[in-house]
mmCIF file of C-alpha atoms in Angstrom:
data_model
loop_
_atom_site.group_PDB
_atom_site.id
_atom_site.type_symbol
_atom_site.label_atom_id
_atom_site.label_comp_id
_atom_site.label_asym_id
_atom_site.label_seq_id
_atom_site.Cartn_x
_atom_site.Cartn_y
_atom_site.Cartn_z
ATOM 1 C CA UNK G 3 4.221 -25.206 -6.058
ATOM 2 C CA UNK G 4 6.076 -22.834 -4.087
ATOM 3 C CA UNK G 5 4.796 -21.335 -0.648
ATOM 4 C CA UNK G 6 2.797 -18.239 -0.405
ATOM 5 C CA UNK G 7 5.682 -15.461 1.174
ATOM 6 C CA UNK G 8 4.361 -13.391 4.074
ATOM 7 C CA UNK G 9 5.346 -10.256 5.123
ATOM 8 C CA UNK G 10 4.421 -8.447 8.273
ATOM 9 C CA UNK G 11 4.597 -4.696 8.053
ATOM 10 C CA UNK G 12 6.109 -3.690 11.737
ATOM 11 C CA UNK G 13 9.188 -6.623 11.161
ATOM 12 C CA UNK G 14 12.673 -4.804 9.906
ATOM 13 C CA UNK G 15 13.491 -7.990 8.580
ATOM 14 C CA UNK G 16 10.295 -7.540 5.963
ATOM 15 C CA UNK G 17 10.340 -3.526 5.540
ATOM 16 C CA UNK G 18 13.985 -1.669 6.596
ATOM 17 C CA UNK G 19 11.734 1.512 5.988
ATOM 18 C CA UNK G 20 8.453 3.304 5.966
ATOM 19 C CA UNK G 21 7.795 7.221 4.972
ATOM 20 C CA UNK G 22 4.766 9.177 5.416
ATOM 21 C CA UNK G 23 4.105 10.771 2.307
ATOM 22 C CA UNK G 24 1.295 13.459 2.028
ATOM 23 C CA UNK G 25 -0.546 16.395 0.397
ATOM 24 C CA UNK G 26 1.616 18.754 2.161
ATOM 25 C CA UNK G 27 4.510 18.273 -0.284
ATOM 26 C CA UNK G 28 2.354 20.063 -2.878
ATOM 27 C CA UNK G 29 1.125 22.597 -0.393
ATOM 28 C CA UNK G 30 -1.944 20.274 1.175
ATOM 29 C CA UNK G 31 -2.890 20.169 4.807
ATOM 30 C CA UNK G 32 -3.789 16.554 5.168
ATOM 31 C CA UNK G 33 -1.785 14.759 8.424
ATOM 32 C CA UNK G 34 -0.968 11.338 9.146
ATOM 33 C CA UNK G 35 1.394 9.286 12.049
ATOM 34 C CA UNK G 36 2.151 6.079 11.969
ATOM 35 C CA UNK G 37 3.413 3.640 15.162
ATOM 36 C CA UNK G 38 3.606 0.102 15.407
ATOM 37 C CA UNK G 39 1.073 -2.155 17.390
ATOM 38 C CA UNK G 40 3.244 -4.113 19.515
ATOM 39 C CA UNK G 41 0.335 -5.894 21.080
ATOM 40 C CA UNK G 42 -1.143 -7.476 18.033
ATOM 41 C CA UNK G 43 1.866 -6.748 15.708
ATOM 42 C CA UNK G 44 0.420 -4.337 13.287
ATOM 43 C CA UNK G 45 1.180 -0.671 11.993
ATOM 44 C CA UNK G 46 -1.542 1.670 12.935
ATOM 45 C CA UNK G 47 -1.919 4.605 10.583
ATOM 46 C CA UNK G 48 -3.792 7.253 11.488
ATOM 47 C CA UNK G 49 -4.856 11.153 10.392
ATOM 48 C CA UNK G 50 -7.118 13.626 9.169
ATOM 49 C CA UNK G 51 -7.434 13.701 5.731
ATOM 50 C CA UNK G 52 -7.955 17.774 4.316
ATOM 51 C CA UNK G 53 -9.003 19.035 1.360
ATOM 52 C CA UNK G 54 -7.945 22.484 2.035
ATOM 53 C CA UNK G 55 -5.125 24.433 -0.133
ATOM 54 C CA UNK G 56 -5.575 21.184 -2.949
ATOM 55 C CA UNK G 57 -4.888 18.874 -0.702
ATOM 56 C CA UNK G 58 -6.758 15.040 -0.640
ATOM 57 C CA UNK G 59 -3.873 12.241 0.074
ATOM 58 C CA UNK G 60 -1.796 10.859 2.890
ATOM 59 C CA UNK G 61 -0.019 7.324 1.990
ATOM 60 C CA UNK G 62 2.426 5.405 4.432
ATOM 61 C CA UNK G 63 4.926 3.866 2.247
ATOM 62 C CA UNK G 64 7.443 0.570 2.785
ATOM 63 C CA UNK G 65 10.487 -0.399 1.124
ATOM 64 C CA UNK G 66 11.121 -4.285 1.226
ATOM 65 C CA UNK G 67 14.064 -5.484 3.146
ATOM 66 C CA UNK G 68 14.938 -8.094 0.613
ATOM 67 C CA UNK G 69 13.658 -8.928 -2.848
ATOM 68 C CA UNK G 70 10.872 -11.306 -3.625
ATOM 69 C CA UNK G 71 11.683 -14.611 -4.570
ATOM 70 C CA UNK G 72 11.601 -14.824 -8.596
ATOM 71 C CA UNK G 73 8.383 -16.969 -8.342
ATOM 72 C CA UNK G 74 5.518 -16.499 -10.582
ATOM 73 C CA UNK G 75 3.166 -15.021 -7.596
ATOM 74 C CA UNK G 76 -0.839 -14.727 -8.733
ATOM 75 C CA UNK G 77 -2.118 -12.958 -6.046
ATOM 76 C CA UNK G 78 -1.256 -10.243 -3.170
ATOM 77 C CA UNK G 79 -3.593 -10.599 -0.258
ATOM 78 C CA UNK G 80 -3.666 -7.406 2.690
ATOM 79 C CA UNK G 81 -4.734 -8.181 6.111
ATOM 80 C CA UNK G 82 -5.803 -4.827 7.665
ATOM 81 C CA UNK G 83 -8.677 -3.327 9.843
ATOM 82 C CA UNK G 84 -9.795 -0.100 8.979
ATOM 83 C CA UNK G 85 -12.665 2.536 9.086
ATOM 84 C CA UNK G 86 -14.960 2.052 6.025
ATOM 85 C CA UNK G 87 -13.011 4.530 4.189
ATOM 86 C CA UNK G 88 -11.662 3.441 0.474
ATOM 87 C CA UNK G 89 -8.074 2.910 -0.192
ATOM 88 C CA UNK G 90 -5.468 2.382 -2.336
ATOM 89 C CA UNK G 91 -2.836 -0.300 -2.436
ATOM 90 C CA UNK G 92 0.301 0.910 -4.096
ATOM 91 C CA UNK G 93 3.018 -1.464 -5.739
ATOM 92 C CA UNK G 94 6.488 0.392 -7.353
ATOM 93 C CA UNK G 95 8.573 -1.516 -9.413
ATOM 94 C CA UNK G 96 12.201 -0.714 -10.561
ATOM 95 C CA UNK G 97 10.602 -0.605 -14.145
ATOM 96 C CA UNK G 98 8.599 2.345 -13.634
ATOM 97 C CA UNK G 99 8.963 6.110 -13.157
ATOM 98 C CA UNK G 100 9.567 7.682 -9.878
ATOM 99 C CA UNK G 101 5.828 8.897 -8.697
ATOM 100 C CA UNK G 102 4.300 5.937 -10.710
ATOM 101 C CA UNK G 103 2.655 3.528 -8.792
ATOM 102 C CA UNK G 104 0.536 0.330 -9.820
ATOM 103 C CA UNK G 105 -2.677 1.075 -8.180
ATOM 104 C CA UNK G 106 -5.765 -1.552 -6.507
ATOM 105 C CA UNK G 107 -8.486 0.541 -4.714
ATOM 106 C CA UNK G 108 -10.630 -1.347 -2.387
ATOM 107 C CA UNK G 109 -13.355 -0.572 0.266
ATOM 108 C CA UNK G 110 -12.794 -1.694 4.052
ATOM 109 C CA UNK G 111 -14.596 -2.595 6.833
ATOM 110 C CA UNK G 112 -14.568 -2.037 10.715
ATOM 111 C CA UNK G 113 -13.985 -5.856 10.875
ATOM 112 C CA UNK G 114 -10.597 -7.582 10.236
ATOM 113 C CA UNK G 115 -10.371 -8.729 6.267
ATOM 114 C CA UNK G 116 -8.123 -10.038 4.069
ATOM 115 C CA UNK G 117 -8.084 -7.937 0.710
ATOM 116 C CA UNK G 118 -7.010 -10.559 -2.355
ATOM 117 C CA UNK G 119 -5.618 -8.591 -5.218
ATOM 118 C CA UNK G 120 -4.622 -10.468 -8.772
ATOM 119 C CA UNK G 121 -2.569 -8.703 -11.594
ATOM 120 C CA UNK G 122 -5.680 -7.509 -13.466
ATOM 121 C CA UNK G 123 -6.446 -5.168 -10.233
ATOM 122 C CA UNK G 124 -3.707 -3.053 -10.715
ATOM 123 C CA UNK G 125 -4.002 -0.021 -13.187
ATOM 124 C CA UNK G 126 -0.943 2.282 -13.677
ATOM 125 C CA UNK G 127 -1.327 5.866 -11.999
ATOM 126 C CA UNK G 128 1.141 9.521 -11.675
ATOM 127 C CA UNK G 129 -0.464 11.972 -9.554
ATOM 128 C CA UNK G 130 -4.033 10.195 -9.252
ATOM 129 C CA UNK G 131 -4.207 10.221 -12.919
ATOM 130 C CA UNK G 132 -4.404 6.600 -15.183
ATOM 131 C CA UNK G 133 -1.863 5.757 -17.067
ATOM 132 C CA UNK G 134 -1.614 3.315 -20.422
ATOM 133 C CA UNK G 135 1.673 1.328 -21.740
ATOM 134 C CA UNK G 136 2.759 0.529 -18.237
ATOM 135 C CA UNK G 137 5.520 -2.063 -18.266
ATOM 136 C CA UNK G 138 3.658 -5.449 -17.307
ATOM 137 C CA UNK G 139 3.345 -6.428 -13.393
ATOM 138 C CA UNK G 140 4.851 -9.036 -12.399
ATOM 139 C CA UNK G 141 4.729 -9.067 -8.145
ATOM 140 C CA UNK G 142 8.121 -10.577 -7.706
ATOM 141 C CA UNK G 143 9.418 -7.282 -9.487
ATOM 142 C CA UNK G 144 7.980 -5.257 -5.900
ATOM 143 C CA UNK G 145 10.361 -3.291 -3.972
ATOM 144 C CA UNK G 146 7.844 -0.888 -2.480
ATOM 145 C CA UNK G 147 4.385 -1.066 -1.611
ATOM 146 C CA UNK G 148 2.178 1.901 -0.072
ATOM 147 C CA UNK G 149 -1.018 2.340 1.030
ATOM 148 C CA UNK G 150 -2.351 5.423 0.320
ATOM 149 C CA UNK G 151 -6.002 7.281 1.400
ATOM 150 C CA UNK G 152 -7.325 9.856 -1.478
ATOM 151 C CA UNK G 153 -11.089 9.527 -1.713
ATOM 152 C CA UNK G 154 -12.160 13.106 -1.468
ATOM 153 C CA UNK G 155 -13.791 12.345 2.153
ATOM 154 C CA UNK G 156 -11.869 14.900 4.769
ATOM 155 C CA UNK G 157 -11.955 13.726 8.059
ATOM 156 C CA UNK G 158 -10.455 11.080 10.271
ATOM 157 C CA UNK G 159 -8.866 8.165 9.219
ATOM 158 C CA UNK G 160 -7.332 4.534 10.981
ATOM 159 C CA UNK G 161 -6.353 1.562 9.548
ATOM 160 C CA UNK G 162 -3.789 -1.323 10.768
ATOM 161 C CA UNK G 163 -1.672 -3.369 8.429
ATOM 162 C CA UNK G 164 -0.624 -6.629 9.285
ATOM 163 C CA UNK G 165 0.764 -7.978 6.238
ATOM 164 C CA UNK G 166 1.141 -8.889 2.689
ATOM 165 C CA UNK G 167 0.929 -12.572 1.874
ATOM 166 C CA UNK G 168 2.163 -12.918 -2.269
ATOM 167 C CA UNK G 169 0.672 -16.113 -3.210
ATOM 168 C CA UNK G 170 1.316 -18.150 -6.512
#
């Protein structure tokens, strides 16, 4: 059995890029910055997440540096502290559409946690909405992964990612 393959979201080596990506490409007024954590090497996003003018999402997305090793990985696990607030874990694929994302949701806490996703937690979404005859998900396949907040709560949001551990 191979090892598990960590990657920590403020190295370049792991993630050459991250965009903020929010409502306000459709017209929304939600806001969101992102800097890295230096002291306890971590990404701190925070906002305010608005409703107004249709709005309701701001993500922080990451492009991987290199590919994934073609292992058969089981299991993605997030180490983050956040706010209580529900959010989404985003994986893209070269295999999808652009704007298609295979989606987890999951609830945090104020404490540090380590989230452990399997295959069967990700459902296919465009645009918030589910989608059916996704190509299979296979984690090695990942090239970008997001995290994105769009629970209908406006208000303030933090949360710190540490990293993404892809275990077999």
């Amino acid at each position: 059995m191979s090892e598990p393959v960590t990657l920590q979201f403020y190295n370049q080596q792991h993630f050459n890029q991250a965009m903020l990506i929010h409502d306000t490409v459709m017209g929304g007024r939600s806001k969101g910055n992102a800097s890295l954590m230096s002291e306890n090497n971590g990404v701190l996003f925070v906002g305010d997440l608005s409703l107004e003018n249709n709005g309701g999402f701001a993500s922080i997305e990451f492009n991987l540096a290199q590919a994934l090793p073609k292992q058969r990985f089981q299991q993605v696990v997030l180490a983050t502290v956040a706010d209580g607030r529900t959010y989404q874990l985003r994986l893209k694929t070269p295999f999808i559409p652009r704007g298609v994302a295979y989606v987890a949701e999951f609830k945090t806490t104020a404490d540090a946690q380590r989230y452990a996703f399997n295959l069967a937690d990700f459902q296919g979404r465009y645009r918030g909405r589910a989608l059916t005859n996704m190509p299979e998900l296979h984690f090695k396949d990942v090239q970008q992964v997001s995290l994105m907040l769009a629970d209908k709560n406006p208000g303030p949001f933090r949360i710190e990612l540490y990293d993404l551990q892809f275990n077999q």
